[in-house]
Amino acid sequence: MDLDIIIVGAGPAGLCLARALRPTGLRVMLLEQQPETSLAEPAFDGREIALTHHSRQLMAELGLWSHIDPAHISPLKDALVLDGKPGPTQARMRISHDDARHQPGELGYLISNQHIRRAAFLAAMVDGEDDSFGPPPALRCNAKVSAVQVTAEKATVTLDSSEALTARLLVAADSRHSSTRRSMGISADLHDYGRTMLVCAMTHEQDHEHTAWEWFDHGQTLALLPMNPCPETGLHRSSVVLTLPHQDIEALLQTDELAFNTEMGGRFAHQLGNMRLVSTRHAYPLVGVWPHRLVSTRFAAVGDAAVGMHPVTAHGFNLGLRSIEALSEIIRRQVACTQDIADTSALQRYQRTHQSASRGIYMATHALAMLYTRDVGPARVLRQALIGLGERLPPFKRAVAASLTGLH
């Protein structure tokens, strides 16, 4: 047999799993369609990742945190949920870091996806090249999987070059629309929310005070994710997220920069003062995916391939790290006991663990997204009432703060 584990997808999830397994001495190979330069020096893609304290701990244990410049780590102190137009009838709920059970000083951290991707590559592929962390995985870039076949004894992956690779365990880490998971015959519930989000970085005159906004306005959803000051100008800077029907987002992607600045300032009701684009603009369709199973014969899914979250609660990568934590622990135990790493009962334990950890937040996020993207009168009344009620219920705010921090 060629390998112990084949991981399809060398994004952050695949790289983190490979890094977690290095101490086991297993022969691991990562397969990735992108060129290696895109992994080693990833480009800005607009996405800011909200990390819990638990995720920070996992990233530190995996060696990622030390590869991220502190200048790229923005503290997330508070969160503000708004509904409706600014004014006396606007519903507001503030979740403070003081609401967190352990009061760590902030709810979490915000880091651009490109910095997490680069850190994951360095931790998995470069750190400890003297084998102090165990051998780094093999990496095949520009490699596209054309076929997958599993038997009771092995998993076989055929590349588009016709080369066949075999392993004891196959892992899908190739996005929420995982072709590897689909090749295994695993179905999934997919919900297309009929919206697209535009993401970019903008400077603004008013201080964000390291508070994240989630603003459900009439006809649009806005989010503000606080970043550190712009390194060129020193101005306040945020990741701005606007959710609209796809055709409206397309128009904003094409408009000139000056008109875009004016448009975004107006959409934020000028509460941030003048706003200026300081990055490229990116658009992502909003789709949630819940696979019916995470495992099969000699197969497991991790990261977005295990659960594809709507980004409204910013839990996607945190859940991805939890899947890495759960599966790598199962595999390490199997290795320590000299048992089959793809043992059916062991993989089933992983599935139970991760689906239990993610089902509640996935379903709650889906319900929240459905309620807060509907613009009919009854939905507006209900969500205003829920936000107002939440603001007046300290136990509810503490529960939300615990979810955001990852400290339970």
XYZ file of C-alpha atoms in Angstrom:
408
model
C 0.000 0.000 0.000
C 1.336 3.441 -0.951
C 0.159 5.519 2.003
C -1.604 5.487 5.334
C -3.792 8.557 4.722
C -4.708 10.581 1.646
C -6.181 14.021 2.365
C -7.967 15.625 -0.588
C -7.707 19.390 -0.203
C -4.768 21.404 1.165
C -6.757 24.326 2.489
C -6.544 25.188 6.204
C -8.537 22.099 7.248
C -6.452 19.636 5.257
C -3.175 21.242 6.306
C -4.206 21.360 9.980
C -5.123 17.671 9.928
C -1.804 16.804 8.304
C 0.019 18.837 10.968
C -1.933 17.175 13.788
C -0.945 13.739 12.479
C 2.774 14.383 12.050
C 3.733 12.987 15.495
C 2.101 9.651 14.598
C 4.675 8.902 11.896
C 1.895 7.940 9.470
C 2.544 8.300 5.743
C 0.246 11.152 4.760
C -0.255 12.781 1.372
C -2.146 15.983 0.586
C -3.717 16.367 -2.856
C -4.473 19.915 -4.016
C -5.686 21.364 -7.310
C -3.956 24.730 -6.778
C -0.239 25.356 -7.387
C 2.050 25.295 -4.347
C 2.686 29.044 -4.571
C -1.017 29.635 -3.843
C -0.634 27.655 -0.608
C 2.671 29.146 0.520
C 1.721 32.772 -0.254
C -2.074 32.905 -0.479
C -3.687 36.041 -1.856
C -6.178 38.231 0.007
C -9.677 36.815 -0.542
C -11.721 39.278 1.505
C -12.622 36.888 4.292
C -11.970 37.714 7.947
C -12.157 34.665 10.201
C -13.613 35.010 13.709
C -11.753 32.686 16.073
C -12.828 31.532 19.523
C -10.414 31.158 22.415
C -10.654 27.401 22.001
C -9.645 27.756 18.347
C -6.686 29.910 19.340
C -5.571 27.166 21.730
C -5.864 24.512 19.020
C -3.980 26.686 16.542
C -1.223 27.235 19.106
C -0.948 23.492 19.741
C -0.688 22.885 15.993
C 1.989 25.560 15.596
C -0.113 27.986 13.530
C -0.413 30.835 16.023
C 3.331 31.523 16.135
C 3.328 32.044 12.361
C 0.784 34.879 12.487
C 2.136 38.409 12.925
C 0.423 40.043 15.941
C -0.264 43.034 13.684
C -2.649 40.756 11.753
C -4.598 39.696 14.872
C -7.468 41.996 15.794
C -9.208 41.505 19.151
C -12.977 41.084 19.031
C -14.172 42.704 22.246
C -17.927 43.054 21.763
C -20.671 42.181 19.268
C -23.618 44.381 18.342
C -26.783 43.025 16.712
C -29.074 45.584 15.069
C -32.412 45.373 13.283
C -34.081 48.071 11.237
C -33.180 51.628 10.347
C -31.202 53.836 12.769
C -33.505 55.634 15.143
C -35.691 55.136 18.209
C -37.404 52.029 16.782
C -34.180 50.192 15.944
C -33.696 47.033 18.018
C -30.202 46.628 19.496
C -28.493 43.873 21.464
C -24.899 44.177 22.652
C -22.904 41.089 23.633
C -19.975 42.230 25.746
C -16.798 40.379 26.627
C -17.901 41.009 30.226
C -20.829 38.651 29.526
C -18.378 35.788 28.968
C -18.183 33.361 31.855
C -14.395 33.551 32.223
C -14.127 37.236 31.173
C -10.993 36.741 29.042
C -10.897 40.396 27.937
C -12.268 39.738 24.467
C -14.834 37.498 22.843
C -12.324 36.227 20.313
C -10.027 37.277 17.490
C -10.298 38.265 13.847
C -7.633 37.216 11.348
C -7.687 37.421 7.558
C -8.097 34.045 5.910
C -4.909 34.507 3.892
C -2.815 34.679 7.086
C -4.433 31.534 8.499
C -3.820 29.689 5.227
C -0.159 30.704 5.171
C 0.319 29.745 8.832
C -1.281 26.337 8.215
C 1.059 25.706 5.282
C 4.153 26.619 7.314
C 3.084 24.532 10.322
C 2.279 21.462 8.216
C 4.984 21.576 5.565
C 7.945 23.599 6.882
C 8.160 23.430 10.681
C 10.442 20.750 12.058
C 11.968 19.723 8.766
C 14.529 17.966 10.962
C 11.635 15.639 11.892
C 11.346 17.053 15.429
C 7.576 17.171 14.841
C 7.508 13.987 12.820
C 7.886 13.846 9.030
C 5.943 16.442 7.032
C 3.277 15.079 4.681
C 3.859 14.581 0.992
C 2.189 17.276 -1.104
C 0.890 16.936 -4.647
C -0.245 20.218 -6.155
C -1.948 20.736 -9.520
C -3.523 17.344 -8.805
C -7.159 16.726 -9.618
C -8.986 13.605 -8.412
C -10.937 11.918 -11.197
C -12.179 8.797 -9.372
C -12.456 7.301 -5.881
C -12.922 3.642 -4.990
C -12.937 1.984 -1.589
C -12.919 -1.611 -0.454
C -12.739 -3.204 2.978
C -8.936 -3.208 2.666
C -8.022 0.123 1.058
C -9.056 3.393 -0.567
C -7.892 4.123 -4.113
C -7.717 7.608 -5.587
C -7.171 8.035 -9.311
C -5.809 11.360 -10.523
C -6.641 12.988 -13.843
C -3.139 11.938 -14.942
C -4.396 8.315 -14.568
C -2.034 7.710 -11.635
C -3.620 5.630 -8.857
C -2.760 6.098 -5.178
C -3.861 3.815 -2.363
C -4.176 4.401 1.367
C -5.729 2.918 4.466
C -7.873 6.038 5.003
C -9.212 8.711 2.663
C -10.147 12.140 4.098
C -12.160 14.810 2.289
C -11.136 18.392 3.097
C -12.141 19.864 -0.259
C -14.863 22.426 0.582
C -18.560 22.283 1.424
C -19.298 21.157 -2.131
C -16.843 18.274 -1.726
C -16.612 16.149 -4.856
C -14.772 13.527 -2.783
C -17.671 13.214 -0.346
C -20.078 12.988 -3.254
C -17.932 10.291 -4.903
C -18.411 8.254 -1.730
C -22.167 8.364 -2.298
C -22.817 10.592 0.718
C -25.791 12.892 0.248
C -26.241 16.273 1.901
C -28.959 18.787 2.633
C -28.055 21.937 0.719
C -29.759 25.254 1.287
C -29.126 28.081 -1.149
C -30.181 31.258 0.636
C -30.566 33.101 -2.654
C -28.130 35.794 -1.563
C -24.524 36.698 -2.266
C -22.184 38.471 0.109
C -19.665 41.083 -0.952
C -16.586 41.353 1.266
C -13.775 43.913 1.286
C -11.700 46.045 3.646
C -12.581 49.713 4.119
C -11.274 52.557 6.250
C -13.688 54.877 8.051
C -13.663 57.964 10.246
C -15.454 56.631 13.327
C -13.782 54.180 15.708
C -15.241 50.646 15.649
C -13.998 50.087 19.231
C -13.245 46.486 18.232
C -16.965 45.742 18.103
C -18.441 43.513 15.409
C -21.761 44.553 13.897
C -24.452 42.312 12.476
C -27.088 44.661 11.099
C -30.306 43.280 9.637
C -31.528 46.336 7.763
C -34.577 46.451 5.522
C -33.614 44.941 2.164
C -29.991 44.250 3.102
C -27.785 42.636 5.719
C -24.592 44.404 6.774
C -21.699 43.194 8.882
C -18.683 45.027 10.211
C -15.683 43.041 11.443
C -13.107 45.208 13.247
C -9.568 45.081 11.909
C -6.427 46.763 13.185
C -5.718 50.257 11.798
C -4.732 50.574 8.147
C -0.916 50.204 8.032
C -0.605 52.858 5.312
C -2.852 55.596 6.706
C -3.422 54.689 10.357
C -7.178 55.129 9.830
C -9.783 52.908 11.456
C -10.300 49.837 9.288
C -12.898 47.078 9.079
C -13.890 44.141 6.968
C -17.230 45.098 5.466
C -19.776 42.462 4.464
C -22.870 43.305 2.447
C -25.485 40.665 1.616
C -27.911 41.253 -1.265
C -29.436 39.365 -4.197
C -26.697 38.276 -6.596
C -27.513 40.746 -9.380
C -27.199 43.689 -6.980
C -23.815 42.463 -5.741
C -22.595 42.091 -9.329
C -23.379 45.746 -9.978
C -21.393 46.812 -6.894
C -18.415 44.724 -7.950
C -18.280 46.609 -11.241
C -18.840 50.166 -10.020
C -15.864 52.535 -9.808
C -14.124 53.030 -6.472
C -15.402 56.544 -5.743
C -19.019 55.544 -6.387
C -18.525 52.387 -4.329
C -17.248 54.408 -1.357
C -20.275 56.684 -1.532
C -22.650 53.734 -1.882
C -21.243 51.878 1.116
C -21.198 54.976 3.292
C -24.888 55.426 2.526
C -25.716 51.795 3.197
C -24.141 52.162 6.643
C -26.265 55.300 7.116
C -23.034 57.318 7.474
C -22.643 56.006 11.034
C -18.950 55.392 10.340
C -18.348 58.690 8.564
C -16.588 58.666 5.212
C -15.591 55.188 4.038
C -12.853 54.258 1.572
C -12.069 50.965 -0.134
C -8.552 49.695 0.687
C -8.655 46.195 -0.783
C -9.972 44.165 -3.652
C -13.661 43.214 -3.642
C -14.838 39.595 -3.478
C -18.233 37.897 -3.711
C -19.417 34.565 -2.293
C -22.835 32.899 -2.692
C -24.491 31.950 0.601
C -25.048 28.212 0.745
C -25.365 25.983 3.802
C -24.544 22.258 3.569
C -25.292 19.493 6.090
C -23.952 16.074 4.996
C -26.064 13.132 6.133
C -22.937 11.218 7.106
C -19.310 12.161 7.795
C -17.808 8.702 7.421
C -17.994 5.618 5.261
C -15.768 2.630 4.578
C -12.196 3.931 4.978
C -13.429 7.495 4.590
C -14.016 10.613 6.722
C -14.848 14.266 5.998
C -13.452 17.268 7.902
C -13.695 21.053 7.743
C -16.287 22.502 5.388
C -16.669 19.068 3.799
C -18.106 17.931 7.158
C -20.438 20.916 7.647
C -20.817 24.055 5.542
C -22.025 26.905 7.756
C -23.853 30.101 6.850
C -21.333 32.808 7.861
C -23.749 34.870 9.971
C -22.382 33.474 13.266
C -18.797 33.149 11.963
C -18.459 29.607 13.341
C -17.341 27.831 10.170
C -13.584 27.611 10.744
C -14.041 27.045 14.482
C -16.147 23.967 13.718
C -13.584 22.920 11.130
C -10.854 22.974 13.772
C -13.060 20.924 16.085
C -13.405 18.288 13.365
C -9.597 18.175 13.092
C -9.303 17.850 16.855
C -11.843 15.013 17.000
C -10.573 12.971 14.046
C -6.870 13.351 14.843
C -7.494 12.233 18.428
C -9.293 9.113 17.177
C -6.464 8.312 14.754
C -3.750 8.855 17.375
C -5.544 6.472 19.744
C -5.781 3.844 17.041
C -2.067 4.187 16.290
C -1.145 3.983 19.977
C -3.153 0.756 20.286
C -1.769 -0.581 16.965
C -5.331 -0.732 15.635
C -6.631 0.012 12.147
C -6.837 3.801 11.701
C -9.932 3.319 9.505
C -11.724 0.979 11.884
C -15.471 1.393 11.368
C -16.333 1.834 15.040
C -13.546 4.400 15.477
C -14.763 6.455 12.522
C -18.320 6.230 13.833
C -17.115 7.713 17.136
C -15.660 10.636 15.211
C -18.954 11.150 13.385
C -20.967 11.126 16.614
C -18.561 13.536 18.293
C -18.462 16.093 15.507
C -22.101 15.983 14.509
C -23.057 16.395 18.162
C -20.771 19.444 18.411
C -22.049 21.047 15.208
C -25.715 20.074 14.770
C -27.137 22.575 17.261
C -25.176 25.571 15.984
C -25.875 24.624 12.356
C -29.631 24.363 12.882
C -29.782 27.523 14.988
C -27.763 29.440 12.395
C -30.013 28.205 9.611
C -33.124 29.327 11.495
C -31.514 32.697 12.254
C -30.531 33.220 8.621
C -34.029 32.370 7.408
C -35.686 34.738 9.879
C -33.329 37.643 9.361
C -33.207 37.545 5.565
C -36.995 37.641 5.187
C -38.283 41.168 4.725
C -42.014 40.600 5.207
C -43.817 42.436 7.999
C -44.326 39.539 10.469
C -40.647 38.554 10.241
C -39.569 42.132 10.968
C -41.805 42.302 14.023
C -40.609 38.930 15.335
C -36.899 39.636 14.958
C -37.204 43.066 16.578
C -39.002 41.439 19.491
C -36.346 38.702 19.799
C -33.460 41.188 19.795
C -35.225 43.363 22.369
C -35.902 40.348 24.549
C -32.318 39.128 24.233
C -30.977 42.520 25.317
C -33.022 42.269 28.522
C -32.045 38.673 29.382
C -28.523 38.448 30.882
C -28.524 34.602 30.897
C -29.181 34.614 27.140
C -26.366 37.095 26.524
C -24.009 35.009 28.651
C -24.900 31.930 26.594
C -24.195 33.791 23.344
C -20.914 35.109 24.744
C -19.897 31.571 25.735
C -20.634 30.382 22.214
C -18.548 33.193 20.711
C -15.579 32.624 23.002
C -15.682 28.839 22.848
C -15.372 28.796 26.639
C -18.191 26.716 28.114
